[in-house]
mmCIF file of C-alpha atoms in Angstrom:
data_model
loop_
_atom_site.group_PDB
_atom_site.id
_atom_site.type_symbol
_atom_site.label_atom_id
_atom_site.label_comp_id
_atom_site.label_asym_id
_atom_site.label_seq_id
_atom_site.Cartn_x
_atom_site.Cartn_y
_atom_site.Cartn_z
ATOM 1 C CA UNK A 14 -61.343 30.034 4.243
ATOM 2 C CA UNK A 15 -58.463 28.211 5.911
ATOM 3 C CA UNK A 16 -58.518 27.891 9.674
ATOM 4 C CA UNK A 17 -54.745 27.373 9.839
ATOM 5 C CA UNK A 18 -52.513 30.393 9.806
ATOM 6 C CA UNK A 19 -49.045 31.727 10.286
ATOM 7 C CA UNK A 20 -47.836 35.199 11.243
ATOM 8 C CA UNK A 21 -44.212 36.293 11.106
ATOM 9 C CA UNK A 22 -42.372 39.415 12.188
ATOM 10 C CA UNK A 23 -38.772 40.586 12.371
ATOM 11 C CA UNK A 24 -37.272 42.961 14.899
ATOM 12 C CA UNK A 25 -33.737 44.299 14.480
ATOM 13 C CA UNK A 26 -31.917 44.726 17.763
ATOM 14 C CA UNK A 27 -28.471 45.950 18.766
ATOM 15 C CA UNK A 28 -27.763 42.984 21.033
ATOM 16 C CA UNK A 29 -25.981 39.720 20.389
ATOM 17 C CA UNK A 30 -28.155 36.916 19.007
ATOM 18 C CA UNK A 31 -26.829 34.356 21.483
ATOM 19 C CA UNK A 32 -27.566 36.688 24.385
ATOM 20 C CA UNK A 33 -31.175 37.216 23.254
ATOM 21 C CA UNK A 34 -31.549 33.465 22.614
ATOM 22 C CA UNK A 35 -30.289 32.756 26.130
ATOM 23 C CA UNK A 36 -33.112 34.836 27.620
ATOM 24 C CA UNK A 37 -35.851 32.728 26.004
ATOM 25 C CA UNK A 38 -34.078 29.370 26.124
ATOM 26 C CA UNK A 39 -32.655 29.425 29.658
ATOM 27 C CA UNK A 40 -34.062 32.447 31.494
ATOM 28 C CA UNK A 41 -37.652 33.108 30.371
ATOM 29 C CA UNK A 42 -38.591 33.606 34.037
ATOM 30 C CA UNK A 43 -36.542 36.822 33.992
ATOM 31 C CA UNK A 44 -38.498 38.398 31.136
ATOM 32 C CA UNK A 45 -40.922 39.863 33.683
ATOM 33 C CA UNK A 46 -38.005 41.984 34.974
ATOM 34 C CA UNK A 47 -37.159 43.082 31.435
ATOM 35 C CA UNK A 48 -40.716 43.791 30.244
ATOM 36 C CA UNK A 49 -42.712 44.322 33.452
ATOM 37 C CA UNK A 50 -45.582 46.168 31.801
ATOM 38 C CA UNK A 51 -46.271 43.228 29.504
ATOM 39 C CA UNK A 52 -45.022 40.071 31.249
ATOM 40 C CA UNK A 53 -45.980 39.595 34.883
ATOM 41 C CA UNK A 54 -44.512 36.139 35.494
ATOM 42 C CA UNK A 55 -43.139 33.016 33.869
ATOM 43 C CA UNK A 56 -43.455 30.111 36.293
ATOM 44 C CA UNK A 57 -41.823 26.709 36.031
ATOM 45 C CA UNK A 58 -44.447 23.935 36.204
ATOM 46 C CA UNK A 59 -42.434 20.889 35.120
ATOM 47 C CA UNK A 60 -38.869 20.226 34.087
ATOM 48 C CA UNK A 61 -35.854 22.444 34.296
ATOM 49 C CA UNK A 62 -35.021 25.870 32.889
ATOM 50 C CA UNK A 63 -33.145 25.563 29.605
ATOM 51 C CA UNK A 64 -34.372 22.031 28.813
ATOM 52 C CA UNK A 65 -36.710 20.732 26.140
ATOM 53 C CA UNK A 66 -39.936 19.326 27.558
ATOM 54 C CA UNK A 67 -40.081 21.968 30.279
ATOM 55 C CA UNK A 68 -43.572 23.317 31.005
ATOM 56 C CA UNK A 69 -43.897 27.018 31.851
ATOM 57 C CA UNK A 70 -46.866 29.231 32.610
ATOM 58 C CA UNK A 71 -46.800 32.816 31.346
ATOM 59 C CA UNK A 72 -48.850 35.561 33.022
ATOM 60 C CA UNK A 73 -49.046 38.554 30.723
ATOM 61 C CA UNK A 74 -51.035 41.642 29.787
ATOM 62 C CA UNK A 75 -52.233 41.761 26.184
ATOM 63 C CA UNK A 76 -54.946 43.687 24.362
ATOM 64 C CA UNK A 77 -56.121 45.311 27.606
ATOM 65 C CA UNK A 78 -56.484 42.066 29.595
ATOM 66 C CA UNK A 79 -54.499 39.921 31.987
ATOM 67 C CA UNK A 80 -53.924 36.546 30.342
ATOM 68 C CA UNK A 81 -52.310 33.184 31.004
ATOM 69 C CA UNK A 82 -50.675 30.668 28.671
ATOM 70 C CA UNK A 83 -49.238 27.324 29.736
ATOM 71 C CA UNK A 84 -46.609 26.143 27.270
ATOM 72 C CA UNK A 85 -44.197 23.303 26.717
ATOM 73 C CA UNK A 86 -40.771 24.035 25.312
ATOM 74 C CA UNK A 87 -40.726 21.680 22.328
ATOM 75 C CA UNK A 88 -37.298 22.497 20.944
ATOM 76 C CA UNK A 89 -34.238 24.492 21.874
ATOM 77 C CA UNK A 90 -31.807 24.790 18.982
ATOM 78 C CA UNK A 91 -28.591 26.342 20.275
ATOM 79 C CA UNK A 92 -26.968 26.134 16.826
ATOM 80 C CA UNK A 93 -29.682 28.100 14.992
ATOM 81 C CA UNK A 94 -30.572 30.062 18.152
ATOM 82 C CA UNK A 95 -34.271 29.186 18.065
ATOM 83 C CA UNK A 96 -36.868 28.009 20.578
ATOM 84 C CA UNK A 97 -40.310 26.541 19.916
ATOM 85 C CA UNK A 98 -43.060 26.874 22.515
ATOM 86 C CA UNK A 99 -46.361 25.003 22.123
ATOM 87 C CA UNK A 100 -49.399 26.306 24.017
ATOM 88 C CA UNK A 101 -51.047 23.476 25.973
ATOM 89 C CA UNK A 102 -53.538 25.479 28.088
ATOM 90 C CA UNK A 103 -54.713 29.011 28.733
ATOM 91 C CA UNK A 104 -56.165 32.019 26.976
ATOM 92 C CA UNK A 105 -54.832 31.390 23.441
ATOM 93 C CA UNK A 106 -56.679 28.065 23.317
ATOM 94 C CA UNK A 107 -60.019 29.838 23.828
ATOM 95 C CA UNK A 108 -59.881 30.824 20.154
ATOM 96 C CA UNK A 109 -57.325 28.467 18.651
ATOM 97 C CA UNK A 110 -57.183 24.654 18.518
ATOM 98 C CA UNK A 111 -53.397 24.769 18.562
ATOM 99 C CA UNK A 112 -50.831 27.491 18.840
ATOM 100 C CA UNK A 113 -47.021 27.605 18.588
ATOM 101 C CA UNK A 114 -44.510 30.379 19.087
ATOM 102 C CA UNK A 115 -41.096 30.129 17.455
ATOM 103 C CA UNK A 116 -38.444 32.717 18.207
ATOM 104 C CA UNK A 117 -35.093 32.788 16.444
ATOM 105 C CA UNK A 118 -32.243 35.231 16.970
ATOM 106 C CA UNK A 119 -30.146 35.599 13.819
ATOM 107 C CA UNK A 120 -26.740 37.322 14.029
ATOM 108 C CA UNK A 121 -26.673 40.460 11.897
ATOM 109 C CA UNK A 122 -23.664 42.738 11.964
ATOM 110 C CA UNK A 123 -23.038 43.866 15.534
ATOM 111 C CA UNK A 124 -26.601 43.049 16.530
ATOM 112 C CA UNK A 125 -29.208 40.553 15.490
ATOM 113 C CA UNK A 126 -32.537 40.010 13.838
ATOM 114 C CA UNK A 127 -35.208 38.468 16.052
ATOM 115 C CA UNK A 128 -37.646 36.462 13.955
ATOM 116 C CA UNK A 129 -41.002 35.554 15.516
ATOM 117 C CA UNK A 130 -43.328 32.976 13.988
ATOM 118 C CA UNK A 131 -46.787 32.131 15.281
ATOM 119 C CA UNK A 132 -48.457 29.025 13.866
ATOM 120 C CA UNK A 133 -52.080 28.470 14.798
ATOM 121 C CA UNK A 134 -55.372 26.862 13.908
ATOM 122 C CA UNK A 135 -58.548 28.808 14.612
ATOM 123 C CA UNK A 136 -61.524 27.132 16.291
ATOM 124 C CA UNK A 137 -63.835 28.621 13.639
ATOM 125 C CA UNK A 138 -63.638 31.031 10.714
ATOM 126 C CA UNK A 139 -64.947 34.052 12.659
ATOM 127 C CA UNK A 140 -61.822 34.171 14.826
ATOM 128 C CA UNK A 141 -59.426 36.924 13.767
ATOM 129 C CA UNK A 142 -55.714 36.467 13.239
ATOM 130 C CA UNK A 143 -53.641 37.015 16.415
ATOM 131 C CA UNK A 144 -52.228 40.372 15.269
ATOM 132 C CA UNK A 145 -52.379 41.974 18.727
ATOM 133 C CA UNK A 146 -50.416 39.036 20.140
ATOM 134 C CA UNK A 147 -47.723 39.585 17.503
ATOM 135 C CA UNK A 148 -47.602 43.275 18.461
ATOM 136 C CA UNK A 149 -47.217 42.138 22.076
ATOM 137 C CA UNK A 150 -44.199 39.983 21.113
ATOM 138 C CA UNK A 151 -42.620 42.869 19.213
ATOM 139 C CA UNK A 152 -43.024 45.192 22.228
ATOM 140 C CA UNK A 153 -41.547 42.553 24.553
ATOM 141 C CA UNK A 154 -38.619 42.043 22.168
ATOM 142 C CA UNK A 155 -37.899 45.768 22.259
ATOM 143 C CA UNK A 156 -38.121 45.828 26.074
ATOM 144 C CA UNK A 157 -35.724 42.888 26.377
ATOM 145 C CA UNK A 158 -33.393 44.458 23.847
ATOM 146 C CA UNK A 159 -33.399 47.731 25.823
ATOM 147 C CA UNK A 160 -32.541 45.835 29.005
ATOM 148 C CA UNK A 161 -29.673 43.966 27.328
ATOM 149 C CA UNK A 162 -28.268 47.209 25.872
ATOM 150 C CA UNK A 163 -28.547 48.984 29.237
ATOM 151 C CA UNK A 164 -26.631 46.182 30.947
ATOM 152 C CA UNK A 165 -23.940 46.296 28.269
ATOM 153 C CA UNK A 166 -23.721 50.097 28.425
ATOM 154 C CA UNK A 167 -23.283 50.014 32.208
ATOM 155 C CA UNK A 168 -20.917 47.030 32.181
ATOM 156 C CA UNK A 169 -23.328 44.861 34.169
ATOM 157 C CA UNK A 170 -21.637 41.597 33.216
ATOM 158 C CA UNK A 171 -22.740 40.317 36.610
ATOM 159 C CA UNK A 172 -26.423 40.873 35.757
ATOM 160 C CA UNK A 173 -27.990 37.528 36.671
ATOM 161 C CA UNK A 174 -30.761 38.159 34.177
ATOM 162 C CA UNK A 175 -28.570 38.599 31.119
ATOM 163 C CA UNK A 176 -25.387 36.730 31.781
ATOM 164 C CA UNK A 177 -24.287 33.419 33.151
ATOM 165 C CA UNK A 178 -23.100 33.836 36.728
#
């Protein structure tokens, strides 16, 4: 049995790919306003928002528990609208030797397809795949999408969360 694994999921949203990408690349600290039931905070520990090498600490609620994950933003690809986060401390590393999250927003018609990839290596073979964490990401994606659509519907171009001000 392999200890390395990969989970992928797609979520279709009716929001622009670059707008969704901007949330995770430059404004992850605002996700707690967009998905307050799931994400409680995203704190800056080192670096600068929107820059590779930045270290952030997520406080979130998953699988019935409050959790924490400290991550470094490894790559921000503004051409392909993708971001790679590598977990460097926190709850995911209790069961996994290494863990990465990759999120890509792909333009599709008037909306986009959000593609999540989780790459991980389990500490031992009795650890289950992180399916509940993928469900968490899908729920957060839908919450963020709903926020972006609500801002667009109400002409909130001045929304500091969604748009450049």
